[in-house]
Amino acid sequence: MGRGRDERDNEADLSAGPGPVSRHADGGAAGAARHLGPLRTMPLWLKILTGVVAAVLVGGIAFAGFWFFRLQGNISKAPLNAGGGSTESPANDATGRMQILILGSDTRDGKNSQYGSADDSTGYGKSDVMMLMDISEDNKRVNVISFPRDLLVDIPQCTDQKTKKVYPARSGVMINEAMGEAGIGCAVDTVNKLTGMQVDHFMMADFNAVKELSNAVGGVEVCISDAVFDPDSGLRLPAGTSSVQGEMALSYLRTRHAFADGGDLGRIKAQQGFLSSLTRKIKDEGTLSDPARMLKIADVVTQNLTVDDGLASVPALLTIGNRLKNIDIGKVAFVAVPTTPAPTDPNRLVIAEPAGAQLFSALRKNVDLTDPTAPTTTAPAPGESATPTPSPTETAAPVPPYNKAIQPVTVANGSGVPGRAQELVQALVSGGFAATSQFQAQPVAKTAVYYGPNFADVATDVAALLGIPAEQVIPLPAIQGVQVYVGSDFTTGTAFGSGAPALPSDIVNQTAGDKVCQQANPALIVRQ
């Protein structure tokens, strides 16, 4: 029985060929031959190439992912405003005109603890450096406007976005204190109020950022007229050109006494010279087109950078960098806000007028500060007199039947632009109307010249001086004298409708293309 079972099993094995098992085996063999055939016939070089490409793709994706998450993780962020809000729609970071407030924090916490005491590391700190970077819509121009830390300004009401504590508005306060209580957003709101512009983003770096960035680019060239040593900052430089990095680069930017007369304005010019040199080096050495160097710099910068929510991503920062990489360095203008010693304290500064109002007016109108709009009047042809000689039949212009210097003329600023009235007051004074005053008024859309009884002739001359049309000269019995009520249709310039603002000839300190040697403070010059 057992043998019979064995024989049946053997017979089943022997007869399995034509059955289903045999057909399955045959199909499997045929399938293997069909699928493995091409691999068996693929050349060795093609197999190697395929493996290399796959490895590169996988490695590239992993590398890109590593750097993306590393850089993204480096970024710190804070709110853009402190209650001031935005009066404009958000700018298109890729294509729109853009203002970025650049701040250098003097906080001494973390890696910066060696530069101060524990008391210095509390709160938000003060802005050791404050610059407004203005990028034109066509990416052809950049204005960098520096605000002295000793500048007295009005700080608006600000709310700390973390604690929701409200800090009241203050007047006559140093601008570097704006962010000390309510954070960076309060500094942004202060600059908005001061300039009449709208800051789109901010970037704040600390002391360590300067050291690390200067090391990453291999040093930055600076120039000074004489050998100098500042014991307060530790800056020691020989006369002429030197390359500074690390601690020495930080000392160069921090020193408050080494340049010019030892004041804040000399410090600003030195900082602008440093940034000009840094810009030239990055452009000349092709850093922006070198991925390895760019990653190194990006890593350094993002580790020491705080930005607003709108910039708190790697793509957003890359967008800004991409806009800047092709700008002509001769069109990167460095400007300091015009200032004069404060009447209440000669060690502090206030905005000098009308130059300050003229600068802010030009910025709002997007004027090229390196080549401001030319006057609308054409120059006389060669050989032609600039002042036509009247013919014998022509009569001279009639002399006004009044004394311009004593006529009461006021300028009511309803334009919504801070400082606008001062600019027009200066134009009127220059035109002979010495008794001109100003005040802030309710916003209006249309400019008008109002006049009281017996002042029609004065009003006509005032309107002509400012280019205001005759149909906008209006009698108003309640007015004493003449009042120029400035509306939102007259926000720039001193000639209505021309839009060509006057600017001081020396408003630009330098461009990024200029190599400037800083003047050393005579009190700190040392013998080499």
Short mmCIF file of C-alpha atoms in Angstrom, two decimals:
data_model
loop_
_atom_site.label_atom_id
_atom_site.label_comp_id
_atom_site.label_asym_id
_atom_site.label_seq_id
_atom_site.Cartn_x
_atom_site.Cartn_y
_atom_site.Cartn_z
CA MET A 1 0.00 0.00 0.00
CA GLY A 2 2.84 2.29 0.89
CA ARG A 3 4.67 1.40 -2.29
CA GLY A 4 1.63 1.93 -4.36
CA ARG A 5 1.25 5.36 -2.85
CA ASP A 6 4.89 6.12 -3.74
CA GLU A 7 4.38 4.91 -7.24
CA ARG A 8 1.30 7.04 -7.60
CA ASP A 9 3.23 10.03 -6.34
CA ASN A 10 6.03 9.34 -8.80
CA GLU A 11 3.56 8.87 -11.57
CA ALA A 12 1.94 12.16 -10.64
CA ASP A 13 5.33 13.82 -10.76
CA LEU A 14 6.14 12.26 -14.09
CA SER A 15 2.82 13.16 -15.58
CA ALA A 16 2.83 16.74 -14.20
CA GLY A 17 4.47 18.15 -17.34
CA PRO A 18 1.37 18.68 -19.43
CA GLY A 19 -0.68 19.89 -16.42
CA PRO A 20 -1.23 23.27 -14.88
CA VAL A 21 1.91 23.16 -12.75
CA SER A 22 4.04 22.60 -15.79
CA ARG A 23 2.33 25.42 -17.70
CA HIS A 24 2.87 27.82 -14.73
CA ALA A 25 6.53 26.88 -14.57
CA ASP A 26 6.90 27.41 -18.30
CA GLY A 27 5.13 30.82 -18.07
CA GLY A 28 7.36 31.89 -15.23
CA ALA A 29 10.45 30.95 -17.13
CA ALA A 30 9.26 32.81 -20.17
CA GLY A 31 8.41 35.89 -18.04
CA ALA A 32 11.82 35.93 -16.43
CA ALA A 33 13.46 35.76 -19.78
CA ARG A 34 11.38 38.66 -21.13
CA HIS A 35 12.01 40.99 -18.09
CA LEU A 36 15.64 40.22 -17.50
CA GLY A 37 16.63 40.22 -21.10
CA PRO A 38 17.23 44.01 -21.46
CA LEU A 39 19.19 44.22 -18.19
CA ARG A 40 21.39 41.36 -19.31
CA THR A 41 22.07 43.14 -22.57
CA MET A 42 22.51 46.75 -21.07
CA PRO A 43 26.12 47.92 -21.50
CA LEU A 44 28.16 48.25 -18.33
CA TRP A 45 28.82 51.97 -18.92
CA LEU A 46 25.08 52.63 -19.12
CA LYS A 47 24.46 50.78 -15.87
CA ILE A 48 27.15 52.90 -14.16
CA LEU A 49 25.78 56.12 -15.63
CA THR A 50 22.25 55.27 -14.49
CA GLY A 51 23.48 54.62 -10.97
CA VAL A 52 25.48 57.84 -10.86
CA VAL A 53 22.54 59.95 -12.09
CA ALA A 54 20.25 58.37 -9.52
CA ALA A 55 22.77 59.01 -6.76
CA VAL A 56 23.24 62.65 -7.84
CA LEU A 57 19.50 63.26 -7.93
CA VAL A 58 18.95 61.72 -4.53
CA GLY A 59 21.98 63.53 -3.11
CA GLY A 60 20.94 66.85 -4.66
CA ILE A 61 17.45 66.61 -3.22
CA ALA A 62 18.84 65.70 0.18
CA PHE A 63 21.40 68.56 0.00
CA ALA A 64 18.78 71.11 -1.01
CA GLY A 65 16.44 69.89 1.69
CA PHE A 66 19.18 70.04 4.32
CA TRP A 67 20.07 73.65 3.48
CA PHE A 68 16.46 74.76 3.17
CA PHE A 69 15.52 73.46 6.60
CA ARG A 70 18.81 74.65 8.10
CA LEU A 71 18.40 78.22 6.82
CA GLN A 72 14.69 78.26 7.62
CA GLY A 73 15.43 77.10 11.15
CA ASN A 74 18.01 79.87 11.58
CA ILE A 75 15.54 82.70 10.98
CA SER A 76 14.02 84.61 13.89
CA LYS A 77 10.97 86.81 13.35
CA ALA A 78 8.97 89.59 14.99
CA PRO A 79 5.88 91.67 14.12
CA LEU A 80 6.32 94.41 11.49
CA ASN A 81 4.33 97.07 13.37
CA ALA A 82 3.50 97.98 16.95
CA GLY A 83 -0.04 99.19 16.43
CA GLY A 84 0.65 101.72 13.69
CA GLY A 85 -0.66 99.36 11.03
CA SER A 86 -0.26 99.85 7.30
CA THR A 87 -1.81 102.59 5.22
CA GLU A 88 -0.91 100.95 1.93
CA SER A 89 -1.52 97.56 0.36
CA PRO A 90 1.41 95.14 0.79
CA ALA A 91 4.19 95.50 -1.76
CA ASN A 92 4.92 92.76 -4.25
CA ASP A 93 8.33 91.60 -3.05
CA ALA A 94 9.30 90.39 -6.51
CA THR A 95 8.25 93.37 -8.62
CA GLY A 96 7.11 96.34 -6.49
CA ARG A 97 8.99 99.24 -4.99
CA MET A 98 10.13 98.23 -1.55
CA GLN A 99 11.39 99.84 1.66
CA ILE A 100 13.30 97.71 4.16
CA LEU A 101 14.33 99.12 7.54
CA ILE A 102 17.76 97.78 8.49
CA LEU A 103 18.57 97.82 12.19
CA GLY A 104 21.66 96.98 14.18
CA SER A 105 20.74 95.94 17.71
CA ASP A 106 22.96 96.84 20.66
CA THR A 107 21.57 94.03 22.82
CA ARG A 108 24.24 92.17 24.78
CA ASP A 109 22.58 88.80 25.26
CA GLY A 110 23.76 85.43 23.92
CA LYS A 111 26.90 85.69 21.78
CA ASN A 112 27.01 89.44 22.40
CA SER A 113 27.35 89.18 26.19
CA GLN A 114 31.05 90.13 26.10
CA TYR A 115 30.12 93.68 25.01
CA GLY A 116 28.13 94.67 28.09
CA SER A 117 26.61 93.80 31.43
CA ALA A 118 23.52 91.81 32.36
CA ASP A 119 21.49 95.03 32.45
CA ASP A 120 22.38 95.63 28.79
CA SER A 121 20.83 92.32 27.74
CA THR A 122 17.36 93.00 29.08
CA GLY A 123 14.42 94.10 26.93
CA TYR A 124 14.55 94.63 23.18
CA GLY A 125 17.68 96.77 23.18
CA LYS A 126 18.25 99.95 21.18
CA SER A 127 18.97 100.38 17.49
CA ASP A 128 22.71 100.97 17.26
CA VAL A 129 22.31 101.42 13.48
CA MET A 130 19.18 102.49 11.56
CA MET A 131 19.05 102.62 7.77
CA LEU A 132 16.14 102.64 5.35
CA MET A 133 16.89 100.71 2.14
CA ASP A 134 14.65 101.84 -0.73
CA ILE A 135 14.63 99.54 -3.80
CA SER A 136 13.12 101.01 -6.96
CA GLU A 137 10.40 99.11 -8.79
CA ASP A 138 12.61 98.58 -11.86
CA ASN A 139 15.50 97.23 -9.71
CA LYS A 140 17.85 99.87 -11.14
CA ARG A 141 18.34 102.03 -8.04
CA VAL A 142 18.78 101.64 -4.30
CA ASN A 143 18.75 104.48 -1.76
CA VAL A 144 20.16 103.79 1.71
CA ILE A 145 19.08 106.50 4.17
CA SER A 146 20.88 106.63 7.54
CA PHE A 147 19.24 108.02 10.67
CA PRO A 148 21.64 109.23 13.40
CA ARG A 149 21.04 107.51 16.71
CA ASP A 150 21.12 110.92 18.45
CA LEU A 151 18.26 112.27 16.30
CA LEU A 152 15.33 113.59 18.36
CA VAL A 153 11.95 112.53 16.95
CA ASP A 154 8.34 111.96 17.94
CA ILE A 155 7.61 108.31 18.73
CA PRO A 156 3.96 107.30 18.23
CA GLN A 157 1.90 105.22 20.63
CA CYS A 158 3.17 101.64 20.41
CA THR A 159 1.89 98.31 21.66
CA ASP A 160 4.22 95.48 22.58
CA GLN A 161 2.82 92.66 20.44
CA LYS A 162 4.02 90.03 22.94
CA THR A 163 2.70 91.47 26.18
CA LYS A 164 0.02 93.77 24.66
CA LYS A 165 1.27 96.55 26.93
CA VAL A 166 0.58 100.00 25.45
CA TYR A 167 3.28 102.67 25.58
CA PRO A 168 2.10 106.29 25.12
CA ALA A 169 3.42 108.58 22.38
CA ARG A 170 6.50 110.61 23.25
CA SER A 171 8.05 113.76 21.79
CA GLY A 172 11.68 114.78 21.48
CA VAL A 173 13.06 111.28 22.10
CA MET A 174 16.23 109.81 20.56
CA ILE A 175 15.27 107.64 17.60
CA ASN A 176 17.35 104.70 18.80
CA GLU A 177 14.98 104.32 21.78
CA ALA A 178 11.98 103.62 19.56
CA MET A 179 12.25 99.84 19.80
CA GLY A 180 13.50 99.68 23.39
CA GLU A 181 10.06 99.31 24.99
CA ALA A 182 7.61 97.90 22.45
CA GLY A 183 9.97 96.11 20.08
CA ILE A 184 11.16 96.49 16.49
CA GLY A 185 7.67 97.30 15.21
CA CYS A 186 7.76 100.58 17.17
CA ALA A 187 10.93 101.59 15.30
CA VAL A 188 9.12 100.84 12.03
CA ASP A 189 6.10 102.94 13.05
CA THR A 190 8.41 105.80 14.06
CA VAL A 191 10.16 105.84 10.69
CA ASN A 192 6.79 105.71 8.90
CA LYS A 193 5.63 108.74 10.89
CA LEU A 194 8.87 110.63 10.34
CA THR A 195 9.22 110.09 6.58
CA GLY A 196 5.62 109.79 5.42
CA MET A 197 6.60 106.52 3.72
CA GLN A 198 5.53 102.93 4.34
CA VAL A 199 8.17 100.42 5.47
CA ASP A 200 7.44 97.01 3.93
CA HIS A 201 9.92 94.86 5.86
CA PHE A 202 12.69 95.04 8.42
CA MET A 203 15.95 93.18 9.02
CA MET A 204 17.71 93.41 12.37
CA ALA A 205 21.21 92.06 12.98
CA ASP A 206 23.33 92.03 16.14
CA PHE A 207 27.04 92.53 16.85
CA ASN A 208 27.88 88.92 16.06
CA ALA A 209 26.42 89.24 12.56
CA VAL A 210 29.01 91.88 11.63
CA LYS A 211 31.90 89.71 12.79
CA GLU A 212 30.68 86.56 11.10
CA LEU A 213 29.73 88.25 7.82
CA SER A 214 33.08 90.05 7.52
CA ASN A 215 34.82 86.74 8.13
CA ALA A 216 32.65 84.97 5.56
CA VAL A 217 33.65 87.39 2.78
CA GLY A 218 37.32 87.34 3.76
CA GLY A 219 37.52 90.90 5.10
CA VAL A 220 36.29 94.32 3.98
CA GLU A 221 38.60 97.12 2.81
CA VAL A 222 38.32 100.45 4.61
CA CYS A 223 40.35 103.65 4.35
CA ILE A 224 41.22 106.35 6.91
CA SER A 225 43.29 109.52 6.55
CA ASP A 226 45.56 108.96 9.57
CA ALA A 227 46.52 106.23 11.98
CA VAL A 228 43.95 106.11 14.76
CA PHE A 229 43.26 104.34 18.04
CA ASP A 230 39.95 104.50 19.90
CA PRO A 231 40.28 102.92 23.36
CA ASP A 232 36.50 102.79 23.84
CA SER A 233 35.78 100.53 20.85
CA GLY A 234 39.26 99.04 20.51
CA LEU A 235 39.60 100.24 16.92
CA ARG A 236 43.23 100.56 15.83
CA LEU A 237 44.00 101.26 12.17
CA PRO A 238 47.01 102.54 10.24
CA ALA A 239 46.68 105.38 7.75
CA GLY A 240 45.43 104.37 4.31
CA THR A 241 43.62 101.21 3.29
CA SER A 242 43.21 98.19 5.54
CA SER A 243 41.18 94.99 5.42
CA VAL A 244 39.07 94.51 8.54
CA GLN A 245 37.14 91.47 9.69
CA GLY A 246 35.90 89.85 12.86
CA GLU A 247 36.39 91.98 15.98
CA MET A 248 38.14 94.77 14.08
CA ALA A 249 35.25 95.08 11.62
CA LEU A 250 32.85 95.33 14.56
CA SER A 251 35.04 97.96 16.23
CA TYR A 252 35.09 99.95 12.98
CA LEU A 253 31.28 100.05 12.84
CA ARG A 254 30.76 100.60 16.57
CA THR A 255 33.25 103.38 17.22
CA ARG A 256 31.61 106.70 18.07
CA HIS A 257 34.75 108.83 18.22
CA ALA A 258 37.26 107.73 15.59
CA PHE A 259 35.99 109.72 12.62
CA ALA A 260 35.53 113.41 11.71
CA ASP A 261 34.79 115.39 14.89
CA GLY A 262 33.98 112.31 16.94
CA GLY A 263 30.23 112.66 16.47
CA ASP A 264 27.48 110.50 15.07
CA LEU A 265 27.63 111.92 11.54
CA GLY A 266 31.25 110.87 11.07
CA ARG A 267 30.30 107.41 12.31
CA ILE A 268 27.47 107.23 9.76
CA LYS A 269 29.77 108.11 6.87
CA ALA A 270 32.24 105.43 7.99
CA GLN A 271 29.43 102.86 8.18
CA GLN A 272 28.29 103.83 4.69
CA GLY A 273 31.86 103.51 3.42
CA PHE A 274 32.08 100.03 4.95
CA LEU A 275 28.83 98.95 3.26
CA SER A 276 29.98 100.44 -0.06
CA SER A 277 33.19 98.44 0.12
CA LEU A 278 31.29 95.28 1.10
CA THR A 279 28.94 95.78 -1.85
CA ARG A 280 31.85 96.17 -4.29
CA LYS A 281 33.58 93.07 -2.97
CA ILE A 282 30.50 90.89 -3.26
CA LYS A 283 29.82 92.16 -6.79
CA ASP A 284 33.43 92.09 -8.04
CA GLU A 285 34.15 88.59 -6.77
CA GLY A 286 30.97 87.13 -8.23
CA THR A 287 29.75 86.00 -4.82
CA LEU A 288 26.12 86.30 -5.83
CA SER A 289 26.63 83.75 -8.61
CA ASP A 290 28.72 81.32 -6.52
CA PRO A 291 26.34 78.85 -4.81
CA ALA A 292 28.91 77.62 -2.29
CA ARG A 293 29.83 81.12 -1.09
CA MET A 294 26.22 82.25 -1.11
CA LEU A 295 25.22 79.31 1.10
CA LYS A 296 28.00 80.16 3.54
CA ILE A 297 26.98 83.80 3.71
CA ALA A 298 23.27 82.92 3.93
CA ASP A 299 23.99 80.57 6.83
CA VAL A 300 25.91 83.29 8.68
CA VAL A 301 23.33 85.97 8.03
CA THR A 302 20.26 83.94 8.94
CA GLN A 303 21.83 82.78 12.22
CA ASN A 304 22.12 86.40 13.33
CA LEU A 305 19.06 87.95 11.71
CA THR A 306 15.57 88.87 12.89
CA VAL A 307 13.00 89.74 10.23
CA ASP A 308 9.30 90.48 10.02
CA ASP A 309 6.78 87.73 9.24
CA GLY A 310 6.71 88.65 5.55
CA LEU A 311 10.44 87.93 5.16
CA ALA A 312 10.62 84.93 7.48
CA SER A 313 11.19 82.34 4.77
CA VAL A 314 14.11 81.31 2.59
CA PRO A 315 12.22 82.02 -0.69
CA ALA A 316 11.37 85.55 0.48
CA LEU A 317 15.00 86.31 1.34
CA LEU A 318 16.16 84.84 -1.96
CA THR A 319 13.69 87.11 -3.77
CA ILE A 320 15.31 90.19 -2.19
CA GLY A 321 18.80 88.93 -3.03
CA ASN A 322 17.79 88.23 -6.61
CA ARG A 323 16.50 91.80 -7.01
CA LEU A 324 19.76 93.30 -5.77
CA LYS A 325 22.30 91.20 -7.64
CA ASN A 326 22.25 93.11 -10.96
CA ILE A 327 21.97 96.71 -9.70
CA ASP A 328 24.65 99.12 -10.89
CA ILE A 329 26.73 100.01 -7.80
CA GLY A 330 26.86 103.59 -9.07
CA LYS A 331 23.11 103.73 -8.47
CA VAL A 332 23.34 102.61 -4.83
CA ALA A 333 23.14 105.98 -3.07
CA PHE A 334 24.10 106.41 0.59
CA VAL A 335 22.42 109.39 2.25
CA ALA A 336 22.29 110.76 5.80
CA VAL A 337 19.13 112.51 6.95
CA PRO A 338 19.98 116.26 7.07
CA THR A 339 20.35 117.36 10.69
CA THR A 340 21.31 120.30 12.86
CA PRO A 341 22.12 120.51 16.60
CA ALA A 342 18.99 120.47 18.75
CA PRO A 343 18.11 123.85 20.29
CA THR A 344 17.52 122.17 23.66
CA ASP A 345 20.72 120.10 23.68
CA PRO A 346 23.75 120.65 21.41
CA ASN A 347 24.70 116.99 21.91
CA ARG A 348 21.50 115.89 20.18
CA LEU A 349 20.24 116.42 16.63
CA VAL A 350 17.02 117.46 14.95
CA ILE A 351 16.09 117.31 11.27
CA ALA A 352 17.33 120.35 9.37
CA GLU A 353 14.63 122.04 7.37
CA PRO A 354 13.80 122.47 4.58
CA ALA A 355 16.45 119.91 3.54
CA GLY A 356 14.80 117.10 5.53
CA ALA A 357 11.37 117.75 4.05
CA GLN A 358 12.92 117.96 0.59
CA LEU A 359 14.64 114.60 1.03
CA PHE A 360 11.50 112.82 2.24
CA SER A 361 9.48 114.45 -0.53
CA ALA A 362 11.97 113.22 -3.14
CA LEU A 363 11.87 109.71 -1.68
CA ARG A 364 8.09 109.58 -1.74
CA LYS A 365 8.18 110.65 -5.38
CA ASN A 366 10.82 107.97 -6.15
CA VAL A 367 13.41 110.47 -7.38
CA ASP A 368 16.82 109.18 -8.47
CA LEU A 369 18.98 110.81 -5.79
CA THR A 370 22.14 110.31 -7.85
CA ASP A 371 20.56 112.25 -10.73
CA PRO A 372 17.53 114.27 -9.53
CA THR A 373 14.94 115.44 -12.01
CA ALA A 374 16.19 118.52 -13.90
CA PRO A 375 14.26 121.83 -13.69
CA THR A 376 11.46 122.20 -16.18
CA THR A 377 12.90 125.47 -17.48
CA THR A 378 15.24 124.99 -20.42
CA ALA A 379 18.74 126.41 -20.48
CA PRO A 380 19.36 129.29 -22.92
CA ALA A 381 20.97 128.44 -26.24
CA PRO A 382 24.66 129.36 -26.71
CA GLY A 383 25.01 133.09 -27.19
CA GLU A 384 21.51 133.70 -25.89
CA SER A 385 21.02 135.79 -22.78
CA ALA A 386 19.46 133.99 -19.85
CA THR A 387 17.41 137.13 -19.12
CA PRO A 388 15.73 138.61 -22.20
CA THR A 389 16.36 142.29 -22.70
CA PRO A 390 13.04 144.16 -22.90
CA SER A 391 12.38 146.22 -25.99
CA PRO A 392 11.87 149.99 -25.65
CA THR A 393 8.12 149.46 -26.05
CA GLU A 394 7.97 146.94 -23.20
CA THR A 395 7.32 148.20 -19.71
CA ALA A 396 8.93 146.81 -16.58
CA ALA A 397 6.86 144.64 -14.28
CA PRO A 398 4.95 146.74 -11.78
CA VAL A 399 6.35 146.92 -8.27
CA PRO A 400 3.90 145.45 -5.73
CA PRO A 401 2.09 148.24 -3.84
CA TYR A 402 2.98 146.59 -0.53
CA ASN A 403 5.97 145.39 1.48
CA LYS A 404 6.29 141.60 1.01
CA ALA A 405 8.36 141.21 4.15
CA ILE A 406 5.51 142.15 6.49
CA GLN A 407 2.54 140.43 4.86
CA PRO A 408 0.91 137.78 7.11
CA VAL A 409 1.05 134.50 5.17
CA THR A 410 0.41 131.11 6.75
CA VAL A 411 0.81 127.60 5.34
CA ALA A 412 -1.74 125.04 6.53
CA ASN A 413 -0.44 121.53 5.97
CA GLY A 414 -3.41 119.41 4.89
CA SER A 415 -1.34 117.26 2.53
CA GLY A 416 -0.97 114.39 4.97
CA VAL A 417 2.82 114.57 4.49
CA PRO A 418 4.90 115.38 7.60
CA GLY A 419 7.20 118.37 7.11
CA ARG A 420 5.48 119.49 3.93
CA ALA A 421 4.58 122.98 5.23
CA GLN A 422 8.19 123.77 6.13
CA GLU A 423 9.29 123.15 2.56
CA LEU A 424 6.77 125.67 1.23
CA VAL A 425 7.48 128.18 4.00
CA GLN A 426 11.12 128.19 2.92
CA ALA A 427 10.09 128.82 -0.69
CA LEU A 428 7.88 131.74 0.36
CA VAL A 429 10.59 133.24 2.55
CA SER A 430 13.05 132.95 -0.33
CA GLY A 431 10.48 134.80 -2.47
CA GLY A 432 10.39 137.72 -0.05
CA PHE A 433 7.43 136.78 2.19
CA ALA A 434 9.41 136.86 5.41
CA ALA A 435 6.45 136.88 7.81
CA THR A 436 5.34 133.36 6.88
CA SER A 437 4.24 130.81 9.51
CA GLN A 438 2.80 127.29 9.43
CA PHE A 439 0.48 124.89 11.24
CA GLN A 440 -0.84 121.35 10.88
CA ALA A 441 -4.35 121.18 9.39
CA GLN A 442 -7.03 118.64 8.56
CA PRO A 443 -6.28 116.65 5.38
CA VAL A 444 -7.86 117.99 2.19
CA ALA A 445 -7.69 116.82 -1.41
CA LYS A 446 -7.28 120.14 -3.21
CA THR A 447 -4.84 122.97 -2.57
CA ALA A 448 -6.21 126.52 -2.31
CA VAL A 449 -4.99 130.03 -1.47
CA TYR A 450 -7.46 131.88 0.75
CA TYR A 451 -7.28 135.59 1.45
CA GLY A 452 -9.03 138.10 3.66
CA PRO A 453 -10.22 141.63 2.87
CA ASN A 454 -7.64 143.84 1.12
CA PHE A 455 -5.22 140.95 0.51
CA ALA A 456 -6.25 139.93 -3.02
CA ASP A 457 -3.03 141.24 -4.56
CA VAL A 458 -0.86 139.48 -1.98
CA ALA A 459 -2.76 136.21 -2.52
CA THR A 460 -2.29 136.49 -6.27
CA ASP A 461 1.47 136.94 -5.88
CA VAL A 462 1.75 134.07 -3.37
CA ALA A 463 -0.15 131.76 -5.71
CA ALA A 464 2.04 132.81 -8.65
CA LEU A 465 5.20 132.14 -6.63
CA LEU A 466 4.04 128.59 -5.87
CA GLY A 467 2.50 128.00 -9.32
CA ILE A 468 -1.01 127.56 -7.93
CA PRO A 469 -3.67 128.29 -10.60
CA ALA A 470 -5.67 131.52 -10.33
CA GLU A 471 -8.97 129.62 -10.06
CA GLN A 472 -7.71 128.17 -6.76
CA VAL A 473 -7.27 131.63 -5.19
CA ILE A 474 -10.40 132.16 -3.11
CA PRO A 475 -11.62 135.07 -0.94
CA LEU A 476 -12.56 134.16 2.61
CA PRO A 477 -13.57 137.04 4.91
CA ALA A 478 -12.68 135.13 8.06
CA ILE A 479 -9.01 134.90 7.03
CA GLN A 480 -6.53 137.49 8.29
CA GLY A 481 -3.99 137.93 5.52
CA VAL A 482 -3.27 135.00 3.20
CA GLN A 483 -3.43 131.27 3.88
CA VAL A 484 -1.99 128.57 1.63
CA TYR A 485 -3.98 125.42 2.46
CA VAL A 486 -1.91 122.56 1.03
CA GLY A 487 -3.81 119.50 -0.13
CA SER A 488 -2.88 115.97 -1.18
CA ASP A 489 -2.53 117.21 -4.77
CA PHE A 490 0.60 119.18 -3.82
CA THR A 491 2.81 116.74 -1.87
CA THR A 492 6.15 117.43 -3.56
CA GLY A 493 8.15 120.34 -4.90
CA THR A 494 7.64 124.06 -4.55
CA ALA A 495 5.84 124.58 -7.87
CA PHE A 496 2.30 123.24 -8.05
CA GLY A 497 1.98 120.52 -10.68
CA SER A 498 5.69 120.32 -11.49
CA GLY A 499 6.46 117.52 -9.06
CA ALA A 500 10.17 118.32 -9.21
CA PRO A 501 11.31 118.60 -5.58
CA ALA A 502 14.32 120.71 -4.72
CA LEU A 503 17.21 118.81 -3.13
CA PRO A 504 20.47 119.91 -1.50
CA SER A 505 23.32 119.39 -3.97
CA ASP A 506 25.29 117.33 -1.44
CA ILE A 507 22.42 115.12 -0.29
CA VAL A 508 24.23 111.92 -1.43
CA ASN A 509 27.29 111.17 0.72
CA GLN A 510 28.58 108.56 -1.70
CA THR A 511 27.52 105.71 -3.95
CA ALA A 512 28.63 102.10 -3.61
CA GLY A 513 30.96 102.73 -6.56
CA ASP A 514 32.90 105.47 -4.74
CA LYS A 515 36.04 104.65 -2.77
CA VAL A 516 36.09 107.18 0.06
CA CYS A 517 38.80 107.64 2.68
CA GLN A 518 37.36 108.65 6.05
CA GLN A 519 38.77 111.63 7.95
CA ALA A 520 40.23 110.60 11.30
CA ASN A 521 39.26 112.43 14.48
CA PRO A 522 42.30 114.63 15.30
CA ALA A 523 41.89 113.80 18.99
CA LEU A 524 42.49 110.07 18.35
CA ILE A 525 45.28 110.23 15.75
CA VAL A 526 48.39 108.28 16.82
CA ARG A 527 51.91 108.09 15.49
CA GLN A 528 52.57 104.95 13.46
#
